Amino acid sequence: MAKYGMVIDLKRCVGCYSCVLACKAENGTPPGVFWNKVLATEKGRYPSAHIYYTPVACMHCDSPPCEGVCPTGATYKGRDGIVSIEQEKCIGCRYCQVSCPYDVRSFNERIKGYFQEFGLTPYEKAAYARHKPGTVSKCDFCSHRLEQGKEPACVVACPARARHFGDLGDPTSEVARLIAGRSGYRLREEAGTQPSVYYLPG
Amino acid sequence: MSLQTNWGSLVAWYLFLAGAGAGVYMVAALATFGGKSSRFLVRPGVFLGAPLVAAGSLLLLLDLGRPERFLYAVLRPFSSMISVGTIILSVFLLIGFWHLWLLGPGRRKEDAVPRWLVALGAIFAVGTATYTGLLLGVVRAIPFWNNPLLPFLFLVSSASSGLGIVLLWGVLQRRSTALEDREGPTLPILQDMARIDSGLLVLEALLLLFFLLVMVNSGPAAAASVGLLVSGGYAAIFWLLVIGIGLLLPLGLEIWMSRQHARQAVTGLHTLAAISGLCLLAGSLSLRYIILLAGAKMPLW
């Protein structure tokens, strides 16, 4: 069984937010719900000030704090390395959101569409069936696409080819080689969560 | 620095009500075992303990995204602090309401309540009060909460707010002189409670000071949380409600009360006791509110 992971090359990321939109389009997340985000950080002072972009989504940790605090077992770590939420089991206590060091979980409020004066569009009606109000949701590495042999939507959409997806367990895979060759690191490594998303230094 | 925004005032009210309910039951149990089996000390705990915890639990239930699924929380009993807490809370409510039913109007007397029930109730009351601190204490992502002092701080503050309810109860008792005749004067007991609570308040103040001193040196996120309390957005609540009205004012009133001769200024003492009680409750709620809302996560890089 593959152990899925992602590598994000910060040297290539241009901060275009395509991955954010691709995720929204693919997963049809309601307003206010962002499974994939791009964080912009300012560094330095004028005239040598810079903005750095860091895309973040669920890190699919190997020791996920969210799984440990979930009282119902709705959040679970699959054998493929993907941390998923069983929406039918989620009671919406939000303990997982409080406990996530990366703040990448969203809570589905009562769902309102993007175009409130017109009601839900046919696309929204279809997409929101997946998003149960009162539950927590997050990135699942586009499991439905993986089943069809496709890569996650954000990986395919990235125009700068900054995202790579593959099997971390296989040392010959592209992701494993990138991590080894370009000293890939993980966010908040010291938290001991063992994320499956690696970053290549910018 | 990002603050947690997932748990808000409903959870703060829950932490407060569960703490106060457990605290006032602890007072009743201690009074039962400490020989001071005055009905005046036992009744508030029995009549208000479980109902307050129940009210708090109801708020927690309302805070859920899917309240109708709340029973799922005990399906995996020891998986999560929420599961553990649900069990502790349920057992306490069971014991507390049983105790209340035994003492209910027109029913049996205190002697009918088995001692083991009170002892078990006391254990689960301590569990309930401590648990509210543990719920936050195990969250490693928020250093300000992730601290072994927090459960103790909440436990002491719960006991103190329990005594606060007893001090308030004194005013209600005062209205019915018949009760006072039957059960003896309540003022000396109120003064004793004020004396005990002043000790608890000193302990709480030391714990709070220690907690903040440790936190200010526990990394940027915890230091930012402390900053929010002492000089940031929550400074007004912290200095005015937690320190001023919640600690210093009742401490002063209680020390003064416990030094008066009960025979003099009877009405005044009852009023002061009630004011101290209200202050203690306001302080306890504010303390939980700001600790909850000032929970900052560690920066990602």
XYZ file of C-alpha atoms in Angstrom:
503
model
C 0.000 0.000 0.000
C 1.308 3.380 -0.948
C 1.883 5.939 1.764
C 0.740 9.134 0.138
C 2.541 12.393 0.643
C 3.040 15.756 -0.982
C 6.024 17.962 -1.682
C 5.594 21.719 -2.161
C 8.510 23.526 -3.772
C 8.592 27.017 -2.267
C 11.214 28.085 -4.819
C 8.639 27.525 -7.546
C 5.493 28.784 -5.807
C 4.556 32.191 -7.211
C 1.606 32.819 -4.917
C -1.044 32.676 -7.659
C -3.647 30.916 -5.514
C -4.559 28.545 -8.367
C -4.383 25.629 -5.943
C -6.887 27.362 -3.664
C -9.351 27.794 -6.535
C -8.705 24.342 -7.976
C -9.492 22.862 -4.569
C -12.690 24.886 -4.299
C -13.777 23.897 -7.802
C -12.943 20.217 -7.353
C -14.400 19.757 -3.888
C -17.168 22.372 -4.077
C -16.523 23.651 -0.580
C -19.062 26.210 0.716
C -18.214 29.879 1.389
C -15.816 30.277 4.297
C -14.476 26.739 3.955
C -10.918 26.495 2.659
C -9.311 23.080 2.591
C -6.294 24.592 0.899
C -4.885 28.011 1.760
C -1.937 30.133 0.699
C -0.378 32.081 3.560
C 1.442 35.278 2.673
C 4.180 36.448 5.053
C 6.048 39.714 4.840
C 9.754 39.739 5.585
C 12.301 42.536 5.660
C 11.763 46.284 5.306
C 11.487 48.632 2.342
C 13.367 48.699 -0.042
C 14.249 45.047 0.455
C 10.861 43.817 1.651
C 9.470 40.547 0.321
C 6.280 38.564 0.483
C 6.696 34.826 0.860
C 3.924 32.432 -0.042
C 3.343 29.137 1.738
C 0.472 26.891 0.626
C -0.968 24.890 3.524
C -3.583 22.173 3.717
C -4.077 19.106 5.895
C -0.608 17.684 6.599
C -1.944 14.116 6.925
C 0.232 13.612 9.993
C 1.477 10.185 11.010
C 0.615 10.998 14.619
C -2.386 13.251 14.048
C -3.451 15.190 17.179
C -6.933 15.539 15.651
C -7.406 11.779 15.667
C -6.417 11.518 19.318
C -8.904 14.122 20.525
C -11.852 13.013 18.383
C -14.406 11.534 20.798
C -16.336 9.574 18.183
C -13.660 8.160 15.912
C -14.958 10.273 13.021
C -11.378 11.330 12.253
C -9.164 8.406 11.349
C -5.825 7.695 9.722
C -6.091 5.323 6.794
C -3.492 2.745 5.780
C -2.717 4.871 2.727
C -1.575 7.638 5.084
C -4.626 9.820 4.454
C -6.356 11.364 7.473
C -10.100 11.385 6.742
C -13.308 12.469 8.440
C -16.399 10.305 8.447
C -19.001 13.061 8.339
C -21.811 10.818 9.561
C -19.930 10.255 12.829
C -18.815 13.859 13.438
C -20.713 15.607 16.258
C -19.162 19.002 15.509
C -17.430 19.508 18.875
C -14.468 21.159 17.114
C -11.920 19.659 19.522
C -9.929 18.617 16.420
C -9.858 22.202 15.136
C -8.630 23.459 18.487
C -5.946 20.740 18.538
C -4.649 21.080 14.971
C -1.270 22.876 15.045
C -1.717 23.846 11.384
C -5.246 25.273 11.564
C -6.307 23.495 8.386
C -9.705 22.190 9.451
C -12.946 23.973 8.639
C -16.318 23.910 10.320
C -19.367 23.768 8.052
C -21.826 26.333 9.325
C -25.353 26.239 8.006
C -24.525 26.250 4.325
C -25.265 29.397 2.337
C -24.367 29.659 -1.319
C -21.974 32.064 -2.973
C -24.826 33.928 -4.696
C -27.312 34.346 -1.917
C -29.789 36.496 -3.834
C -30.197 33.739 -6.436
C -30.206 30.704 -4.174
C -27.944 27.731 -4.821
C -26.671 27.175 -8.348
C -27.086 23.657 -9.824
C -23.323 23.148 -9.332
C -23.574 24.150 -5.671
C -26.607 21.924 -5.119
C -24.632 18.952 -6.371
C -21.398 19.872 -4.598
C -22.848 20.734 -1.183
C -24.347 17.266 -0.805
C -20.851 16.269 0.323
C -20.651 18.970 2.980
C -22.877 18.257 5.944
C -23.704 21.317 8.054
C -22.512 21.155 11.657
C -19.533 18.947 10.896
C -15.818 19.541 10.427
C -14.161 18.995 7.066
C -10.715 19.216 5.510
C -8.436 18.159 2.655
C -8.396 14.407 1.957
C -5.731 14.492 -0.797
C -8.691 14.280 -3.257
C -9.297 10.601 -2.388
C -12.010 10.396 -5.048
C -9.484 11.401 -7.703
C -6.823 9.014 -6.382
C -9.323 6.188 -6.791
C -9.572 7.103 -10.468
C -5.794 7.126 -10.785
C -5.605 10.930 -10.923
C -3.510 13.282 -8.810
C -5.068 15.778 -6.370
C -6.635 18.826 -8.069
C -4.153 21.307 -6.551
C -1.194 19.341 -7.938
C -2.612 19.264 -11.452
C -3.669 22.922 -11.367
C -0.357 24.407 -10.192
C 0.983 26.387 -13.202
C 4.459 26.654 -11.662
C 4.690 22.898 -11.064
C 5.452 23.554 -7.419
C 3.421 20.616 -6.147
C 4.397 16.970 -6.349
C 2.383 14.011 -5.153
C 3.367 10.408 -4.648
C 4.402 7.506 -2.442
C 6.630 8.527 0.464
C 7.236 4.853 1.271
C 8.982 4.235 -2.043
C 12.535 5.683 -1.969
C 12.646 5.839 -5.774
C 9.478 7.949 -6.093
C 9.715 11.548 -7.255
C 8.564 12.907 -3.875
C 11.069 10.792 -1.926
C 13.910 11.841 -4.205
C 12.973 15.535 -4.000
C 12.850 15.403 -0.190
C 16.219 13.649 -0.002
C 17.907 15.703 -2.710
C 16.715 19.170 -1.774
C 16.531 18.827 2.014
C 12.769 18.816 2.313
C 11.410 19.813 5.693
C 8.049 19.816 7.420
C 6.213 22.593 9.228
C 6.488 22.611 13.017
C 8.579 19.474 12.988
C 9.139 19.909 16.746
C 5.431 19.341 17.426
C 6.054 15.652 16.805
C 3.049 15.270 14.512
C 5.066 13.704 11.641
C 3.328 15.422 8.695
C 3.198 13.818 5.235
C 3.514 17.187 3.494
C 7.075 18.355 2.882
C 8.375 21.726 1.754
C 11.445 22.439 -0.340
C 13.256 25.604 0.818
C 12.499 28.749 -1.219
C 0.020 34.517 15.990
C -3.368 32.999 15.433
C -5.909 32.678 18.223
C -8.236 29.730 18.414
C -11.719 30.840 17.374
C -13.424 27.473 17.478
C -14.525 27.574 21.109
C -16.298 30.712 22.293
C -18.446 32.011 25.103
C -20.778 28.965 25.262
C -17.793 26.814 26.171
C -16.614 29.447 28.694
C -20.053 29.395 30.352
C -19.922 25.618 30.404
C -16.487 25.591 32.058
C -17.803 28.065 34.635
C -21.136 26.342 35.394
C -19.572 22.876 35.603
C -16.853 24.255 37.890
C -19.244 26.147 40.157
C -21.711 23.230 40.364
C -18.935 20.776 41.203
C -17.467 23.279 43.678
C -20.673 23.800 45.633
C -21.186 20.022 45.801
C -17.638 19.636 47.143
C -18.531 22.082 49.929
C -21.618 20.006 50.799
C -19.629 16.770 50.853
C -16.829 18.272 52.963
C -19.416 19.666 55.373
C -21.018 16.227 55.654
C -17.730 14.538 56.440
C -16.100 17.356 58.369
C -18.649 17.107 61.178
C -20.193 20.452 60.206
C -23.218 18.681 58.937
C -25.218 21.895 59.056
C -28.086 21.737 56.600
C -27.158 25.270 55.654
C -23.881 24.047 54.126
C -25.229 20.850 52.637
C -28.355 22.155 50.956
C -26.832 24.557 48.387
C -24.560 21.777 47.144
C -27.370 19.281 46.877
C -29.955 21.636 45.398
C -27.663 23.561 43.035
C -24.652 21.301 42.379
C -26.084 18.873 39.859
C -28.517 21.405 38.269
C -25.654 23.840 37.581
C -23.512 21.113 36.038
C -26.553 20.014 34.011
C -27.079 23.588 32.770
C -23.431 23.750 31.745
C -23.664 20.438 29.928
C -26.734 21.689 28.104
C -24.743 24.683 26.812
C -21.988 22.343 25.682
C -24.588 20.287 23.878
C -25.945 23.403 22.150
C -22.412 24.272 21.064
C -22.113 21.027 19.106
C -22.611 21.227 15.366
C -24.721 18.081 15.589
C -26.281 18.016 19.082
C -28.518 15.078 18.163
C -25.441 12.884 17.810
C -24.046 13.631 21.277
C -24.279 9.993 22.393
C -21.583 9.115 19.855
C -19.159 10.822 22.233
C -19.217 7.843 24.587
C -18.966 5.201 21.877
C -15.183 5.162 22.244
C -14.984 5.657 26.023
C -11.360 6.581 26.634
C -10.354 7.815 23.212
C -10.638 11.504 23.888
C -10.732 13.898 26.826
C -14.266 14.756 25.697
C -15.310 11.103 26.045
C -13.688 10.856 29.474
C -15.370 14.099 30.479
C -18.778 12.997 29.239
C -18.500 9.898 31.444
C -17.297 11.814 34.536
C -20.032 14.409 34.054
C -22.744 11.797 33.560
C -21.763 9.881 36.696
C -21.667 13.103 38.706
C -25.095 14.127 37.405
C -26.509 10.699 38.245
C -25.194 10.857 41.831
C -26.060 14.526 42.240
C -29.664 14.185 41.101
C -30.108 11.021 43.158
C -28.871 12.921 46.227
C -31.215 15.776 45.377
C -34.139 13.405 44.996
C -33.407 11.869 48.418
C -33.569 15.319 50.024
C -36.426 16.565 47.904
C -39.465 18.310 49.398
C -41.560 16.073 51.635
C -39.005 13.298 51.504
C -36.554 11.784 53.896
C -33.957 13.576 55.995
C -30.190 13.910 55.642
C -29.707 10.684 57.612
C -31.342 8.774 54.770
C -28.553 9.712 52.387
C -25.928 6.962 52.412
C -22.417 8.183 53.171
C -20.888 6.276 50.292
C -23.110 8.197 47.892
C -21.793 11.521 49.195
C -18.200 10.245 49.057
C -18.632 9.052 45.489
C -20.315 12.342 44.593
C -17.367 14.246 46.075
C -14.880 12.225 44.028
C -16.773 12.881 40.811
C -17.240 16.547 41.728
C -13.453 16.900 42.022
C -13.227 14.976 38.749
C -15.661 17.349 37.023
C -13.855 20.472 38.203
C -10.419 19.103 37.301
C -11.630 17.761 33.984
C -12.568 21.221 32.730
C -8.887 22.121 33.117
C -7.700 18.878 31.543
C -9.930 19.391 28.502
C -7.846 22.448 27.657
C -4.675 21.109 29.275
C -4.095 18.274 26.826
C -4.184 20.527 23.733
C -0.528 20.642 22.721
C -1.197 23.018 19.829
C -2.056 25.781 22.308
C 0.855 26.221 24.740
C -1.114 28.595 26.999
C -3.499 25.744 27.856
C -0.993 22.905 27.644
C 0.129 23.276 31.222
C -0.204 21.041 34.299
C -1.052 24.066 36.453
C -4.303 24.759 34.626
C -6.355 21.862 36.086
C -5.262 22.889 39.607
C -6.084 26.525 38.935
C -9.548 25.514 37.712
C -10.036 23.163 40.687
C -9.203 25.848 43.256
C -11.297 28.410 41.403
C -14.205 25.921 41.298
C -14.031 25.320 45.036
C -13.969 29.068 45.569
C -16.982 29.690 43.334
C -18.746 26.856 45.199
C -18.153 28.746 48.433
C -19.371 31.857 46.626
C -22.717 30.165 46.026
C -22.893 29.230 49.732
C -22.219 32.871 50.664
C -25.035 33.956 48.336
C -27.321 31.271 49.756
C -26.917 32.935 53.154
C -29.025 35.881 52.036
C -31.856 33.615 50.967
C -31.670 31.848 54.323
C -31.735 35.180 56.085
C -35.184 35.909 54.667
C -36.728 32.997 56.463
C -36.184 33.506 60.166
C -38.093 30.330 60.875
C -35.304 28.361 59.266
C -32.717 30.203 61.281
C -34.558 29.322 64.475
C -34.717 25.677 63.526
C -31.133 25.327 62.397
C -29.327 27.784 64.565
C -27.639 30.982 63.491
C -26.060 30.932 60.043
C -23.742 33.899 60.540
C -20.898 32.082 62.330
C -20.970 29.486 59.557
C -20.895 32.203 56.907
C -17.904 33.716 58.658
C -16.144 30.364 58.717
C -16.793 29.958 55.001
C -15.468 33.447 54.334
C -12.325 32.568 56.284
C -11.824 29.341 54.330
C -12.452 31.081 51.026
C -9.942 33.834 51.779
C -7.351 31.058 52.070
C -8.496 29.586 48.764
C -8.281 33.002 47.094
C -4.689 33.459 48.234
C -3.898 30.019 46.833
C -5.697 30.867 43.560
C -3.826 34.158 43.248
C -0.493 32.376 43.759
C -1.402 29.689 41.221
C -2.478 32.323 38.701
C 0.727 34.297 39.221
C 2.826 31.146 38.901
C 0.852 30.090 35.814
C 1.424 33.431 34.078
C 5.117 33.537 35.032
C 5.688 30.052 33.633
C 3.706 30.886 30.485
C 5.496 34.118 29.712
C 8.671 32.020 29.400
C 7.136 29.154 27.412
C 7.661 30.290 23.858
C 6.193 33.018 21.651
C 2.601 31.723 21.513
C 2.211 31.354 25.283
C 3.895 34.726 25.834
C 1.472 36.302 23.352
C -1.453 34.820 25.305
C -0.099 36.264 28.551
C 0.343 39.596 26.773
C -3.311 39.569 25.706
C -4.318 39.158 29.343
C -2.040 41.609 31.107
C -1.725 44.366 28.518
C -3.662 43.408 25.373
C -7.266 43.004 24.314
C -8.340 41.161 27.462
C -6.500 43.418 29.930
C -9.696 45.160 31.058
C -11.390 41.858 31.854
C -8.240 40.498 33.466
C -7.410 43.409 35.769
C -10.949 44.556 36.521
C -12.991 41.367 36.645
C -10.496 38.595 37.383
C -8.043 40.405 39.672
C -10.093 43.300 41.074
C -13.627 41.977 41.412
C -12.789 38.276 41.363
C -9.827 38.163 43.762
C -8.979 41.369 45.657
C -12.470 42.646 46.504
C -13.847 39.362 47.869
C -10.545 38.702 49.652
C -10.799 42.046 51.450
C -14.494 41.594 52.255
C -13.960 38.075 53.534
C -11.060 39.003 55.781
C -13.129 41.855 57.191
C -16.201 39.644 57.629
C -14.363 36.900 59.439
C -13.049 39.415 61.982
C -16.455 40.816 62.996
C -18.395 39.704 66.023
C -21.434 37.900 64.748
C -23.793 39.559 67.183
C -23.200 42.980 65.721
C -24.172 44.256 62.316
C -25.977 41.093 61.350
C -27.748 42.391 58.261
C -24.588 44.036 57.012
C -22.653 40.807 57.176
C -25.247 38.912 55.201
C -25.159 41.538 52.480
C -21.366 41.545 52.375
C -21.363 37.761 52.126
C -23.735 37.961 49.172
C -21.594 40.606 47.460
C -18.479 38.470 47.933
C -20.372 35.514 46.510
C -21.375 37.421 43.376
C -17.809 38.719 42.945
C -16.391 35.202 43.206
C -18.771 33.922 40.533
C -18.040 36.834 38.182
C -14.305 36.296 38.665
C -14.533 32.573 38.007
C -16.477 33.064 34.771
C -14.126 35.820 33.562
C -11.028 33.758 34.333
C -12.274 30.868 32.198
C -13.477 33.175 29.445
C -10.145 34.926 28.925
C -8.039 31.776 29.280
C -10.225 30.157 26.633
C -10.224 33.080 24.194
C -6.550 34.002 24.618
C -5.453 30.528 23.463
C -2.863 31.220 20.753
C -1.366 28.609 18.470
C 2.356 28.345 17.802
C 3.465 30.136 14.629
C 4.064 27.760 11.705
C 7.595 29.010 11.078
